[in-house]
PDB file of C-alpha atoms and ligand atoms in Angstrom:
ATOM      1  CA  MET Q 281     -17.377  19.939  -0.195  1.00  0.00           C
ATOM      2  CA  LYS Q 282     -20.416  17.219   0.472  1.00  0.00           C
ATOM      3  CA  ARG Q 283     -22.780  16.993  -2.134  1.00  0.00           C
ATOM      4  CA  LYS Q 284     -26.367  16.225  -2.427  1.00  0.00           C
ATOM      5  CA  ILE Q 285     -27.130  12.612  -2.828  1.00  0.00           C
ATOM      6  CA  VAL Q 286     -29.843  12.188  -5.546  1.00  0.00           C
ATOM      7  CA  ARG Q 287     -32.340   9.586  -4.334  1.00  0.00           C
ATOM      8  CA  PHE Q 288     -34.489   6.950  -6.299  1.00  0.00           C
ATOM      9  CA  PRO Q 289     -36.737   7.486  -8.404  1.00  0.00           C
ATOM     10  CA  SER Q 290     -35.023  10.470  -9.779  1.00  0.00           C
ATOM     11  CA  PRO Q 291     -34.746  10.511 -13.549  1.00  0.00           C
ATOM     12  CA  LEU Q 292     -31.129  11.175 -13.217  1.00  0.00           C
ATOM     13  CA  LEU Q 293     -30.332   7.686 -12.214  1.00  0.00           C
ATOM     14  CA  ARG Q 294     -31.820   6.455 -15.142  1.00  0.00           C
ATOM     15  CA  LYS Q 295     -29.597   8.104 -17.526  1.00  0.00           C
ATOM     16  CA  LYS Q 296     -26.625   7.004 -19.078  1.00  0.00           C
ATOM     17  CA  ALA Q 297     -23.420   8.615 -17.623  1.00  0.00           C
ATOM     18  CA  LYS Q 298     -21.166  10.084 -20.418  1.00  0.00           C
ATOM     19  CA  ALA Q 299     -17.177   8.885 -20.883  1.00  0.00           C
ATOM     20  CA  ILE Q 300     -14.555  11.475 -19.543  1.00  0.00           C
ATOM     21  CA  LYS Q 301     -12.623  12.440 -22.014  1.00  0.00           C
ATOM     22  CA  ARG Q 302      -9.754  14.105 -19.997  1.00  0.00           C
ATOM     23  CA  VAL Q 303      -9.467  14.167 -16.038  1.00  0.00           C
ATOM     24  CA  THR Q 304      -9.501  17.809 -15.356  1.00  0.00           C
ATOM     25  CA  PRO Q 305      -9.233  19.953 -12.008  1.00  0.00           C
ATOM     26  CA  GLU Q 306     -13.117  19.856 -12.096  1.00  0.00           C
ATOM     27  CA  ILE Q 307     -13.053  16.246 -12.368  1.00  0.00           C
ATOM     28  CA  ARG Q 308     -10.538  15.912  -9.671  1.00  0.00           C
ATOM     29  CA  LYS Q 309     -12.616  18.185  -7.459  1.00  0.00           C
ATOM     30  CA  LEU Q 310     -16.019  16.005  -8.332  1.00  0.00           C
ATOM     31  CA  ALA Q 311     -14.090  12.983  -7.109  1.00  0.00           C
ATOM     32  CA  ASN Q 312     -13.094  14.606  -3.913  1.00  0.00           C
ATOM     33  CA  ASP Q 313     -16.629  15.910  -3.260  1.00  0.00           C
ATOM     34  CA  MET Q 314     -17.831  12.537  -4.103  1.00  0.00           C
ATOM     35  CA  MET Q 315     -15.507  10.976  -1.616  1.00  0.00           C
ATOM     36  CA  GLU Q 316     -16.410  13.110   1.245  1.00  0.00           C
ATOM     37  CA  THR Q 317     -19.881  12.814   0.543  1.00  0.00           C
ATOM     38  CA  MET Q 318     -19.595   8.815   0.444  1.00  0.00           C
ATOM     39  CA  HIS Q 319     -17.492   8.688   3.594  1.00  0.00           C
ATOM     40  CA  ALA Q 320     -19.965  11.179   5.485  1.00  0.00           C
ATOM     41  CA  VAL Q 321     -22.963   8.906   5.387  1.00  0.00           C
ATOM     42  CA  PRO Q 322     -20.801   6.689   5.545  1.00  0.00           C
ATOM     43  CA  GLY Q 323     -20.741   4.338   2.533  1.00  0.00           C
ATOM     44  CA  VAL Q 324     -18.857   2.168   0.882  1.00  0.00           C
ATOM     45  CA  GLY Q 325     -19.274   3.262  -3.099  1.00  0.00           C
ATOM     46  CA  LEU Q 326     -20.783   6.088  -4.997  1.00  0.00           C
ATOM     47  CA  ALA Q 327     -21.213   7.217  -8.677  1.00  0.00           C
ATOM     48  CA  GLY Q 328     -21.486  10.815 -10.550  1.00  0.00           C
ATOM     49  CA  PRO Q 329     -24.893  10.388 -11.185  1.00  0.00           C
ATOM     50  CA  GLN Q 330     -25.784   9.860  -7.485  1.00  0.00           C
ATOM     51  CA  VAL Q 331     -24.736  13.489  -7.060  1.00  0.00           C
ATOM     52  CA  GLY Q 332     -26.123  14.461 -10.129  1.00  0.00           C
ATOM     53  CA  GLU Q 333     -23.215  14.584 -12.224  1.00  0.00           C
ATOM     54  CA  LEU Q 334     -24.134  12.398 -15.329  1.00  0.00           C
ATOM     55  CA  LEU Q 335     -20.478  11.736 -15.740  1.00  0.00           C
ATOM     56  CA  ARG Q 336     -18.342   8.211 -15.628  1.00  0.00           C
ATOM     57  CA  LEU Q 337     -16.729   8.488 -12.461  1.00  0.00           C
ATOM     58  CA  ILE Q 338     -16.772   6.456  -9.286  1.00  0.00           C
ATOM     59  CA  VAL Q 339     -15.315   6.158  -5.708  1.00  0.00           C
ATOM     60  CA  ALA Q 340     -15.257   3.338  -3.467  1.00  0.00           C
ATOM     61  CA  ASP Q 341     -13.457   2.757   0.093  1.00  0.00           C
ATOM     62  CA  ILE Q 342     -14.405  -0.797   1.743  1.00  0.00           C
ATOM     63  CA  GLY Q 343     -11.601   0.079   4.349  1.00  0.00           C
ATOM     64  CA  ALA Q 344      -8.830  -1.147   2.234  1.00  0.00           C
ATOM     65  CA  GLY Q 345      -7.890   2.136   0.447  1.00  0.00           C
ATOM     66  CA  GLU Q 346      -9.597   4.879  -1.713  1.00  0.00           C
ATOM     67  CA  ILE Q 347     -10.412   3.774  -5.162  1.00  0.00           C
ATOM     68  CA  ILE Q 348     -11.451   6.723  -7.815  1.00  0.00           C
ATOM     69  CA  LEU Q 349     -12.119   5.256 -11.187  1.00  0.00           C
ATOM     70  CA  ALA Q 350     -13.009   7.566 -14.297  1.00  0.00           C
ATOM     71  CA  ASN Q 351     -14.450   5.427 -17.274  1.00  0.00           C
ATOM     72  CA  PRO Q 352     -14.620   2.135 -15.492  1.00  0.00           C
ATOM     73  CA  LYS Q 353     -15.209  -0.772 -17.621  1.00  0.00           C
ATOM     74  CA  LEU Q 354     -15.687  -4.540 -16.265  1.00  0.00           C
ATOM     75  CA  VAL Q 355     -13.483  -6.415 -18.815  1.00  0.00           C
ATOM     76  CA  ASN Q 356     -13.616  -9.850 -16.842  1.00  0.00           C
ATOM     77  CA  LYS Q 357     -15.747 -11.415 -14.324  1.00  0.00           C
ATOM     78  CA  LYS Q 358     -15.927 -14.850 -12.794  1.00  0.00           C
ATOM     79  CA  GLY Q 359     -17.939 -16.779 -10.199  1.00  0.00           C
ATOM     80  CA  LYS Q 360     -20.856 -16.020  -8.385  1.00  0.00           C
ATOM     81  CA  ARG Q 361     -21.465 -14.049  -4.893  1.00  0.00           C
ATOM     82  CA  GLU Q 362     -24.960 -13.183  -3.413  1.00  0.00           C
ATOM     83  CA  TYR Q 363     -24.707 -10.011  -0.787  1.00  0.00           C
ATOM     84  CA  VAL Q 364     -27.250  -8.163   0.817  1.00  0.00           C
ATOM     85  CA  GLU Q 365     -26.964  -4.763  -1.000  1.00  0.00           C
ATOM     86  CA  GLY Q 366     -28.281  -1.454  -0.363  1.00  0.00           C
ATOM     87  CA  CYS Q 367     -27.823   2.168  -2.010  1.00  0.00           C
ATOM     88  CA  LEU Q 368     -26.876   5.695  -1.020  1.00  0.00           C
ATOM     89  CA  SER Q 369     -29.845   6.568  -3.038  1.00  0.00           C
ATOM     90  CA  LEU Q 370     -32.103   4.286  -1.910  1.00  0.00           C
ATOM     91  CA  PRO Q 371     -31.895   4.560   2.152  1.00  0.00           C
ATOM     92  CA  GLY Q 372     -33.903   2.175   4.108  1.00  0.00           C
ATOM     93  CA  VAL Q 373     -34.300  -0.725   1.148  1.00  0.00           C
ATOM     94  CA  GLU Q 374     -32.068  -3.871   1.086  1.00  0.00           C
ATOM     95  CA  ALA Q 375     -32.356  -6.772  -0.869  1.00  0.00           C
ATOM     96  CA  PRO Q 376     -29.994  -9.638  -1.824  1.00  0.00           C
ATOM     97  CA  VAL Q 377     -28.237  -9.424  -5.426  1.00  0.00           C
ATOM     98  CA  THR Q 378     -26.235 -11.927  -7.159  1.00  0.00           C
ATOM     99  CA  ARG Q 379     -23.064 -10.653  -9.112  1.00  0.00           C
ATOM    100  CA  ALA Q 380     -19.937 -12.002 -10.282  1.00  0.00           C
ATOM    101  CA  ASP Q 381     -17.550 -12.907  -7.453  1.00  0.00           C
ATOM    102  CA  CYS Q 382     -14.177 -11.763  -9.240  1.00  0.00           C
ATOM    103  CA  VAL Q 383     -14.054  -9.073 -11.615  1.00  0.00           C
ATOM    104  CA  VAL Q 384     -11.641  -7.104 -13.640  1.00  0.00           C
ATOM    105  CA  VAL Q 385     -12.033  -3.430 -14.065  1.00  0.00           C
ATOM    106  CA  LYS Q 386     -10.101  -0.849 -16.155  1.00  0.00           C
ATOM    107  CA  GLY Q 387     -10.456   2.757 -16.265  1.00  0.00           C
ATOM    108  CA  LEU Q 388      -8.326   6.096 -15.611  1.00  0.00           C
ATOM    109  CA  ASP Q 389      -6.938   7.429 -12.541  1.00  0.00           C
ATOM    110  CA  LEU Q 390      -6.857  11.030 -11.941  1.00  0.00           C
ATOM    111  CA  ASP Q 391      -3.486  11.546 -13.594  1.00  0.00           C
ATOM    112  CA  ASN Q 392      -5.413  10.343 -16.705  1.00  0.00           C
ATOM    113  CA  GLN Q 393      -2.946   7.042 -16.514  1.00  0.00           C
ATOM    114  CA  PRO Q 394      -4.980   3.542 -17.404  1.00  0.00           C
ATOM    115  CA  VAL Q 395      -5.363   1.670 -14.208  1.00  0.00           C
ATOM    116  CA  GLU Q 396      -6.945  -2.132 -13.763  1.00  0.00           C
ATOM    117  CA  ILE Q 397      -8.439  -3.433 -10.898  1.00  0.00           C
ATOM    118  CA  ALA Q 398      -8.778  -7.010  -9.890  1.00  0.00           C
ATOM    119  CA  ALA Q 399     -11.373  -7.163  -7.322  1.00  0.00           C
ATOM    120  CA  GLU Q 400     -12.923 -10.114  -5.834  1.00  0.00           C
ATOM    121  CA  GLY Q 401     -15.901 -10.347  -2.723  1.00  0.00           C
ATOM    122  CA  LEU Q 402     -17.302  -7.259  -1.583  1.00  0.00           C
ATOM    123  CA  MET Q 403     -15.147  -4.896  -3.774  1.00  0.00           C
ATOM    124  CA  ALA Q 404     -16.154  -6.767  -6.835  1.00  0.00           C
ATOM    125  CA  THR Q 405     -19.920  -6.000  -5.668  1.00  0.00           C
ATOM    126  CA  VAL Q 406     -19.220  -2.681  -5.386  1.00  0.00           C
ATOM    127  CA  LEU Q 407     -17.450  -1.968  -8.229  1.00  0.00           C
ATOM    128  CA  GLN Q 408     -20.603  -3.927 -10.575  1.00  0.00           C
ATOM    129  CA  HIS Q 409     -23.210  -1.923  -8.523  1.00  0.00           C
ATOM    130  CA  GLU Q 410     -21.410   1.331  -9.315  1.00  0.00           C
ATOM    131  CA  ILE Q 411     -20.795   0.898 -12.919  1.00  0.00           C
ATOM    132  CA  ASP Q 412     -24.500  -0.059 -13.058  1.00  0.00           C
ATOM    133  CA  HIS Q 413     -25.023   3.490 -11.704  1.00  0.00           C
ATOM    134  CA  LEU Q 414     -23.461   4.809 -14.658  1.00  0.00           C
ATOM    135  CA  ASP Q 415     -25.653   2.918 -16.921  1.00  0.00           C
ATOM    136  CA  GLY Q 416     -28.991   3.802 -15.703  1.00  0.00           C
ATOM    137  CA  PHE Q 417     -29.267   0.666 -13.419  1.00  0.00           C
ATOM    138  CA  VAL Q 418     -30.052   0.557  -9.556  1.00  0.00           C
ATOM    139  CA  PHE Q 419     -29.508  -2.647  -7.249  1.00  0.00           C
ATOM    140  CA  ILE Q 420     -33.062  -3.447  -7.507  1.00  0.00           C
ATOM    141  CA  ASP Q 421     -33.313  -3.800 -10.935  1.00  0.00           C
ATOM    142  CA  ARG Q 422     -30.981  -6.757 -10.326  1.00  0.00           C
ATOM    143  CA  VAL Q 423     -33.023  -8.501  -7.736  1.00  0.00           C
ATOM    144  CA  GLU Q 424     -34.203 -11.906  -8.770  1.00  0.00           C
ATOM    145  CA  ASP Q 425     -37.097 -12.074  -6.246  1.00  0.00           C
ATOM    146  CA  PRO Q 426     -39.049  -8.952  -5.701  1.00  0.00           C
ATOM    147  CA  SER Q 427     -40.432 -10.478  -2.439  1.00  0.00           C
ATOM    148  CA  THR Q 428     -36.660 -10.538  -0.906  1.00  0.00           C
ATOM    149  CA  ILE Q 429     -36.564  -6.645  -0.925  1.00  0.00           C
ATOM    150  CA  LYS Q 430     -36.858  -5.107   2.345  1.00  0.00           C
ATOM    151  CA  HIS Q 431     -37.589  -1.955   4.200  1.00  0.00           C
ATOM    152  CA  VAL Q 432     -35.300  -1.004   7.174  1.00  0.00           C
ATOM    153  CA  ALA Q 433     -34.727   1.827   9.336  1.00  0.00           C
ATOM    154  CA  ALA Q 434     -32.498   3.926   6.974  1.00  0.00           C
ATOM    155  CA  ASN Q 435     -30.054   5.010   9.948  1.00  0.00           C
ATOM    156  CA  LYS Q 436     -29.873   0.981  11.038  1.00  0.00           C
ATOM    157  CA  GLU Q 437     -28.092   0.153   7.577  1.00  0.00           C
ATOM    158  CA  PRO Q 438     -24.748  -1.389   7.862  1.00  0.00           C
ATOM    159  CA  LYS Q 439     -21.947   0.979   6.225  1.00  0.00           C
ATOM    160  CA  GLU Q 440     -20.618  -1.949   4.134  1.00  0.00           C
ATOM    161  CA  THR Q 441     -24.427  -2.217   2.261  1.00  0.00           C
ATOM    162  CA  LEU Q 442     -24.403   1.297   1.367  1.00  0.00           C
ATOM    163  CA  ILE Q 443     -23.185   1.074  -2.218  1.00  0.00           C
TER     164      ILE Q 443
HETATM  165 NI1   NI E1432     -25.915   2.707  -5.296  1.00  0.00          NI
END
């Protein structure tokens, strides 16, 4: 079921999301709803608070397979990469953000099994952007020079920038 996407500046996007103690059927349903919601726009990443659920759950798909992670935690990062980001919660806004180029993220899969994902490039950007959502940050908080924030037609944004 498609969910309504919470838009900036909703206070929900500024809260710290809660850890998931155990992945239940309800959490699996939420993850599936989030994936459906993300694909419908389309975008490449979505976090729990963006559908109004303050839980540490993220979904992503940059075209190389669907990723669902509960309690994602950045455990290693290196390098730098600048990428023009947008966000499903900030339609029509984009700006360059510098983040780590390579990351290792640990979390739980939907079977409650620990997983570790090593990612680089766009996937690394997406994972860092989504984990930020779980901690109450949006991408414009990470922009170094506010004059680089651009407003674009919301329906002209490339899918790969809607994170
Ligand atoms: Ni976002």
